[in-house]
Amino acid sequence: MGSKEKTREIVNYIFNNPNKSIAELAKHFDMTRQGIHLIIQKNSDLRNQRLKIKKQEEIKLAGDIQMYIKKNPEVSIPRILENASDRRISKSTLLRIVEKYDISLNKSIKVDDVIINQMIRYMEEYPMKKQKEIADRFNLSESYVGLLIQKFNMPYNLKRKQKIYLKASELALYVKEHPEKTYQEIANKFNVSKESVINQIKRNNISYVSKLKKEKKEIDINALRTFINDNPELSVKRIAKHFNVAEATINMRIKKYEIQYKAKRNKNKP
């Protein structure tokens, strides 16, 4: 089949299946989405057909939203996004439809008791989530989430939003007393970011040798060999745990020093 015949076949199929999405058409013909889109754009009949269908879908969506709001006049925006239609609605689409079709929306009613409880459970489950992440999760503004946190005494860790200043003198003393600590371990100690520690060390010329990787822990090979001989049923995971090293370290030592050991696939009992 020539390219013209193939294109004609695709055009006819698209025209006879107007409700199929670009993704479905691309999969059907084993083409890229861009290829299908280009065929539609080059054919005025197909282009007009798709625009007409898109318009019809938008009108139906507007009707669904208007009907849902009419039945639930005090409904919150998140609840509208979730329940107004059988298709997924984004917040930007909702606001565009509301404005375009002049739908009355009580924007002051943003959340209800259900959303409040969902937010509380979310903060309890994910205590380290930032205010912006919470706002994005519930389709709300960051400032409005802040008001809700205060109003309903939500379990949000406000301390992580406070500015913590790292004193150079305290940092220098700690680094001197604990030279083996990594940047991240120092940051955890002072409850600041790793970048703050690095910047303070550089800015104040604090004497510190970067620990990009922890020193490899040496294993007594004779002890390893004896332990494996005495416990042949143990897995590499159990052996690594005994010596407090990574499994990869045990595997490398077994291979390097030709220690007799047969890998165990089943988990061993404690």
CSV table of C-alpha atoms in Angstrom, one decimal:
chain,number,residue,atom,x,y,z
A,1,MET,CA,0.0,0.0,0.0
A,2,GLY,CA,1.4,3.4,-1.0
A,3,SER,CA,1.7,6.4,1.3
A,4,LYS,CA,-1.3,8.1,-0.2
A,5,GLU,CA,-3.5,5.1,0.2
A,6,LYS,CA,-2.3,4.7,3.7
A,7,THR,CA,-3.0,8.3,4.6
A,8,ARG,CA,-6.5,8.0,3.0
A,9,GLU,CA,-7.1,4.9,5.1
A,10,ILE,CA,-6.1,6.8,8.3
A,11,VAL,CA,-8.3,9.8,7.4
A,12,ASN,CA,-11.3,7.6,6.8
A,13,TYR,CA,-10.8,5.7,10.0
A,14,ILE,CA,-10.5,9.0,12.0
A,15,PHE,CA,-13.5,10.4,10.4
A,16,ASN,CA,-15.6,7.3,11.2
A,17,ASN,CA,-14.3,7.2,14.8
A,18,PRO,CA,-14.6,10.8,15.9
A,19,ASN,CA,-14.6,10.1,19.6
A,20,LYS,CA,-11.3,8.3,19.6
A,21,SER,CA,-8.5,10.2,21.2
A,22,ILE,CA,-5.2,11.1,19.6
A,23,ALA,CA,-3.4,8.5,21.8
A,24,GLU,CA,-5.9,5.8,20.8
A,25,LEU,CA,-5.5,6.6,17.1
A,26,ALA,CA,-1.7,6.6,17.4
A,27,LYS,CA,-1.7,3.2,19.1
A,28,HIS,CA,-4.2,1.8,16.5
A,29,PHE,CA,-1.9,2.8,13.5
A,30,ASP,CA,1.4,2.3,15.4
A,31,MET,CA,2.2,6.0,14.9
A,32,THR,CA,3.3,8.9,17.0
A,33,ARG,CA,0.8,11.3,18.4
A,34,GLN,CA,2.5,14.1,16.4
A,35,GLY,CA,2.0,12.1,13.2
A,36,ILE,CA,-1.8,11.7,13.8
A,37,HIS,CA,-2.1,15.3,14.9
A,38,LEU,CA,-0.4,16.4,11.6
A,39,ILE,CA,-2.8,14.4,9.5
A,40,ILE,CA,-5.8,15.9,11.3
A,41,GLN,CA,-4.4,19.5,10.9
A,42,LYS,CA,-3.8,19.0,7.2
A,43,ASN,CA,-7.4,17.8,6.5
A,44,SER,CA,-9.9,20.6,7.0
A,45,ASP,CA,-12.9,18.1,7.3
A,46,LEU,CA,-11.1,16.2,10.1
A,47,ARG,CA,-10.0,19.4,11.8
A,48,ASN,CA,-13.5,20.9,11.8
A,49,GLN,CA,-15.0,17.6,13.0
A,50,ARG,CA,-12.6,17.4,16.0
A,51,LEU,CA,-13.2,21.1,16.9
A,52,LYS,CA,-17.0,20.5,16.8
A,53,ILE,CA,-16.7,17.4,19.0
A,54,LYS,CA,-14.4,19.3,21.4
A,55,LYS,CA,-17.0,22.1,21.6
A,56,GLN,CA,-19.8,19.6,22.3
A,57,GLU,CA,-17.7,18.0,25.1
A,58,GLU,CA,-17.1,21.4,26.6
A,59,ILE,CA,-20.8,22.3,26.6
A,60,LYS,CA,-21.6,19.0,28.2
A,61,LEU,CA,-18.9,19.5,30.9
A,62,ALA,CA,-20.3,23.0,31.6
A,63,GLY,CA,-23.8,21.5,32.0
A,64,ASP,CA,-22.5,18.9,34.4
A,65,ILE,CA,-20.7,21.5,36.5
A,66,GLN,CA,-23.7,23.8,36.5
A,67,MET,CA,-26.0,21.0,37.5
A,68,TYR,CA,-23.7,19.8,40.3
A,69,ILE,CA,-23.3,23.3,41.7
A,70,LYS,CA,-27.1,23.9,41.5
A,71,LYS,CA,-27.7,20.7,43.6
A,72,ASN,CA,-24.9,21.6,46.0
A,73,PRO,CA,-24.7,25.4,46.2
A,74,GLU,CA,-22.2,25.4,49.1
A,75,VAL,CA,-19.9,22.8,47.6
A,76,SER,CA,-16.2,23.4,47.7
A,77,ILE,CA,-13.9,23.7,44.6
A,78,PRO,CA,-12.1,20.4,45.4
A,79,ARG,CA,-15.4,18.6,45.6
A,80,ILE,CA,-16.5,20.0,42.3
A,81,LEU,CA,-13.3,18.8,40.7
A,82,GLU,CA,-13.8,15.4,42.1
A,83,ASN,CA,-17.5,14.8,41.6
A,84,ALA,CA,-19.0,17.2,39.0
A,85,SER,CA,-18.2,15.0,36.0
A,86,ASP,CA,-17.3,11.5,35.0
A,87,ARG,CA,-14.2,12.9,33.4
A,88,ARG,CA,-11.2,14.4,35.2
A,89,ILE,CA,-11.3,18.2,35.6
A,90,SER,CA,-8.3,20.4,36.5
A,91,LYS,CA,-8.7,23.5,38.5
A,92,SER,CA,-7.7,25.7,35.5
A,93,THR,CA,-10.3,24.0,33.3
A,94,LEU,CA,-13.0,24.5,36.0
A,95,LEU,CA,-12.3,28.2,36.3
A,96,ARG,CA,-12.2,28.6,32.5
A,97,ILE,CA,-15.5,26.9,32.1
A,98,VAL,CA,-17.1,28.9,35.0
A,99,GLU,CA,-16.0,32.2,33.4
A,100,LYS,CA,-16.8,31.3,29.8
A,101,TYR,CA,-20.3,30.0,30.5
A,102,ASP,CA,-21.0,32.5,33.3
A,103,ILE,CA,-21.6,29.8,35.9
A,104,SER,CA,-22.2,31.2,39.4
A,105,LEU,CA,-19.5,29.8,41.8
A,106,ASN,CA,-19.3,30.5,45.4
A,107,LYS,CA,-15.5,31.0,45.5
A,108,SER,CA,-15.6,31.8,49.2
A,109,ILE,CA,-16.6,28.2,49.9
A,110,LYS,CA,-13.4,26.4,49.2
A,111,VAL,CA,-13.4,23.6,51.6
A,112,ASP,CA,-15.9,21.6,53.7
A,113,ASP,CA,-15.6,19.3,56.7
A,114,VAL,CA,-14.7,16.4,54.5
A,115,ILE,CA,-11.8,18.3,52.9
A,116,ILE,CA,-10.7,19.6,56.3
A,117,ASN,CA,-10.6,16.0,57.7
A,118,GLN,CA,-8.7,14.8,54.6
A,119,MET,CA,-6.1,17.6,55.0
A,120,ILE,CA,-5.6,16.7,58.7
A,121,ARG,CA,-5.1,13.0,57.9
A,122,TYR,CA,-2.8,13.9,55.0
A,123,MET,CA,-0.6,16.1,57.4
A,124,GLU,CA,-0.5,13.3,60.0
A,125,GLU,CA,0.5,10.7,57.4
A,126,TYR,CA,3.0,13.0,55.7
A,127,PRO,CA,4.4,15.3,58.5
A,128,MET,CA,7.3,16.6,56.4
A,129,LYS,CA,5.2,17.9,53.5
A,130,LYS,CA,5.6,21.6,52.9
A,131,GLN,CA,2.7,24.0,52.8
A,132,LYS,CA,2.9,24.4,49.0
A,133,GLU,CA,2.8,20.7,48.5
A,134,ILE,CA,-0.3,20.5,50.7
A,135,ALA,CA,-1.9,23.3,48.7
A,136,ASP,CA,-1.1,21.6,45.4
A,137,ARG,CA,-2.6,18.3,46.7
A,138,PHE,CA,-5.9,19.9,47.5
A,139,ASN,CA,-6.1,22.4,44.7
A,140,LEU,CA,-5.9,25.4,47.1
A,141,SER,CA,-3.6,28.4,47.3
A,142,GLU,CA,-0.7,28.3,49.7
A,143,SER,CA,-1.9,31.3,51.6
A,144,TYR,CA,-5.4,29.8,52.1
A,145,VAL,CA,-3.9,26.6,53.4
A,146,GLY,CA,-2.0,28.7,55.9
A,147,LEU,CA,-5.2,30.2,57.1
A,148,LEU,CA,-6.9,26.8,57.5
A,149,ILE,CA,-3.9,25.4,59.4
A,150,GLN,CA,-4.3,28.2,62.0
A,151,LYS,CA,-8.1,28.2,62.0
A,152,PHE,CA,-8.5,24.5,62.5
A,153,ASN,CA,-5.3,23.9,64.5
A,154,MET,CA,-4.1,21.4,61.9
A,155,PRO,CA,-1.1,19.1,62.7
A,156,TYR,CA,1.4,21.1,60.6
A,157,ASN,CA,5.0,21.3,61.8
A,158,LEU,CA,5.3,25.1,61.8
A,159,LYS,CA,8.9,24.8,63.2
A,160,ARG,CA,10.2,23.7,59.8
A,161,LYS,CA,9.1,27.0,58.3
A,162,GLN,CA,11.0,29.0,60.9
A,163,LYS,CA,14.4,30.4,59.9
A,164,ILE,CA,17.2,28.7,61.8
A,165,TYR,CA,20.5,30.5,61.9
A,166,LEU,CA,23.6,28.4,62.1
A,167,LYS,CA,26.3,30.1,64.2
A,168,ALA,CA,29.8,29.8,62.8
A,169,SER,CA,31.3,29.5,66.2
A,170,GLU,CA,29.1,26.5,67.2
A,171,LEU,CA,29.7,24.9,63.8
A,172,ALA,CA,33.5,25.3,64.0
A,173,LEU,CA,33.5,23.8,67.5
A,174,TYR,CA,31.3,20.8,66.5
A,175,VAL,CA,33.4,20.1,63.4
A,176,LYS,CA,36.6,20.2,65.5
A,177,GLU,CA,35.2,17.8,68.0
A,178,HIS,CA,33.6,15.5,65.3
A,179,PRO,CA,35.9,15.6,62.2
A,180,GLU,CA,34.5,12.3,61.0
A,181,LYS,CA,31.0,13.7,60.5
A,182,THR,CA,29.6,14.2,56.9
A,183,TYR,CA,27.9,17.4,55.7
A,184,GLN,CA,24.5,15.7,56.0
A,185,GLU,CA,25.2,14.5,59.6
A,186,ILE,CA,26.3,18.0,60.6
A,187,ALA,CA,23.2,19.4,59.0
A,188,ASN,CA,21.0,17.0,60.9
A,189,LYS,CA,22.6,17.9,64.1
A,190,PHE,CA,21.8,21.6,63.7
A,191,ASN,CA,18.5,21.0,61.9
A,192,VAL,CA,19.5,22.9,58.8
A,193,SER,CA,20.1,22.1,55.2
A,194,LYS,CA,23.3,20.6,54.0
A,195,GLU,CA,23.8,23.7,51.8
A,196,SER,CA,23.7,25.9,54.9
A,197,VAL,CA,26.5,23.9,56.4
A,198,ILE,CA,28.6,24.0,53.3
A,199,ASN,CA,28.1,27.7,52.9
A,200,GLN,CA,29.0,28.5,56.5
A,201,ILE,CA,32.2,26.4,56.3
A,202,LYS,CA,33.3,28.1,53.1
A,203,ARG,CA,32.3,31.6,54.2
A,204,ASN,CA,34.1,31.4,57.6
A,205,ASN,CA,37.1,29.3,56.4
A,206,ILE,CA,36.3,26.6,58.9
A,207,SER,CA,38.8,23.7,58.8
A,208,TYR,CA,37.0,20.7,57.5
A,209,VAL,CA,37.8,17.8,55.2
A,210,SER,CA,34.8,16.8,53.1
A,211,LYS,CA,33.5,13.3,53.7
A,212,LEU,CA,31.8,12.5,50.4
A,213,LYS,CA,31.8,8.8,51.2
A,214,LYS,CA,32.2,7.1,54.5
A,215,GLU,CA,35.4,5.1,54.8
A,216,LYS,CA,35.0,1.5,53.8
A,217,LYS,CA,34.7,-0.8,56.8
A,218,GLU,CA,37.4,-3.5,56.7
A,219,ILE,CA,36.5,-7.1,57.4
A,220,ASP,CA,38.7,-9.6,59.0
A,221,ILE,CA,38.9,-12.2,56.2
A,222,ASN,CA,39.8,-15.0,58.5
A,223,ALA,CA,36.8,-14.2,60.7
A,224,LEU,CA,34.6,-14.0,57.6
A,225,ARG,CA,35.8,-17.4,56.4
A,226,THR,CA,35.3,-19.0,59.8
A,227,PHE,CA,31.9,-17.5,60.2
A,228,ILE,CA,30.7,-18.8,56.8
A,229,ASN,CA,32.2,-22.3,57.4
A,230,ASP,CA,30.4,-22.4,60.8
A,231,ASN,CA,27.1,-21.1,59.4
A,232,PRO,CA,26.9,-22.4,55.8
A,233,GLU,CA,23.1,-22.1,55.8
A,234,LEU,CA,23.0,-18.3,56.2
A,235,SER,CA,22.3,-16.0,53.3
A,236,VAL,CA,24.6,-13.1,52.2
A,237,LYS,CA,22.1,-10.7,53.8
A,238,ARG,CA,22.4,-12.4,57.2
A,239,ILE,CA,26.2,-12.5,56.9
A,240,ALA,CA,26.4,-8.8,55.9
A,241,LYS,CA,24.2,-8.0,58.9
A,242,HIS,CA,26.5,-9.9,61.2
A,243,PHE,CA,29.5,-7.9,60.1
A,244,ASN,CA,27.5,-4.6,59.7
A,245,VAL,CA,28.4,-4.1,56.1
A,246,ALA,CA,26.6,-4.1,52.7
A,247,GLU,CA,25.7,-7.3,50.9
A,248,ALA,CA,27.9,-6.2,48.0
A,249,THR,CA,30.9,-6.0,50.3
A,250,ILE,CA,30.4,-9.6,51.4
A,251,ASN,CA,30.0,-10.8,47.8
A,252,MET,CA,33.2,-9.0,46.8
A,253,ARG,CA,35.2,-10.5,49.7
A,254,ILE,CA,33.9,-14.0,49.0
A,255,LYS,CA,34.9,-13.7,45.3
A,256,LYS,CA,38.2,-12.0,46.0
A,257,TYR,CA,39.4,-14.4,48.6
A,258,GLU,CA,37.8,-17.5,47.0
A,259,ILE,CA,35.8,-18.4,50.1
A,260,GLN,CA,33.8,-21.5,49.7
A,261,TYR,CA,30.1,-20.4,49.8
A,262,LYS,CA,27.0,-21.5,48.0
A,263,ALA,CA,24.4,-18.6,47.6
A,264,LYS,CA,21.1,-19.1,49.4
A,265,ARG,CA,17.9,-18.0,47.6
A,266,ASN,CA,15.5,-18.6,50.5
A,267,LYS,CA,15.3,-16.3,53.5
A,268,ASN,CA,16.8,-17.7,56.6
A,269,LYS,CA,15.1,-17.8,59.9
A,270,PRO,CA,16.5,-15.4,62.6
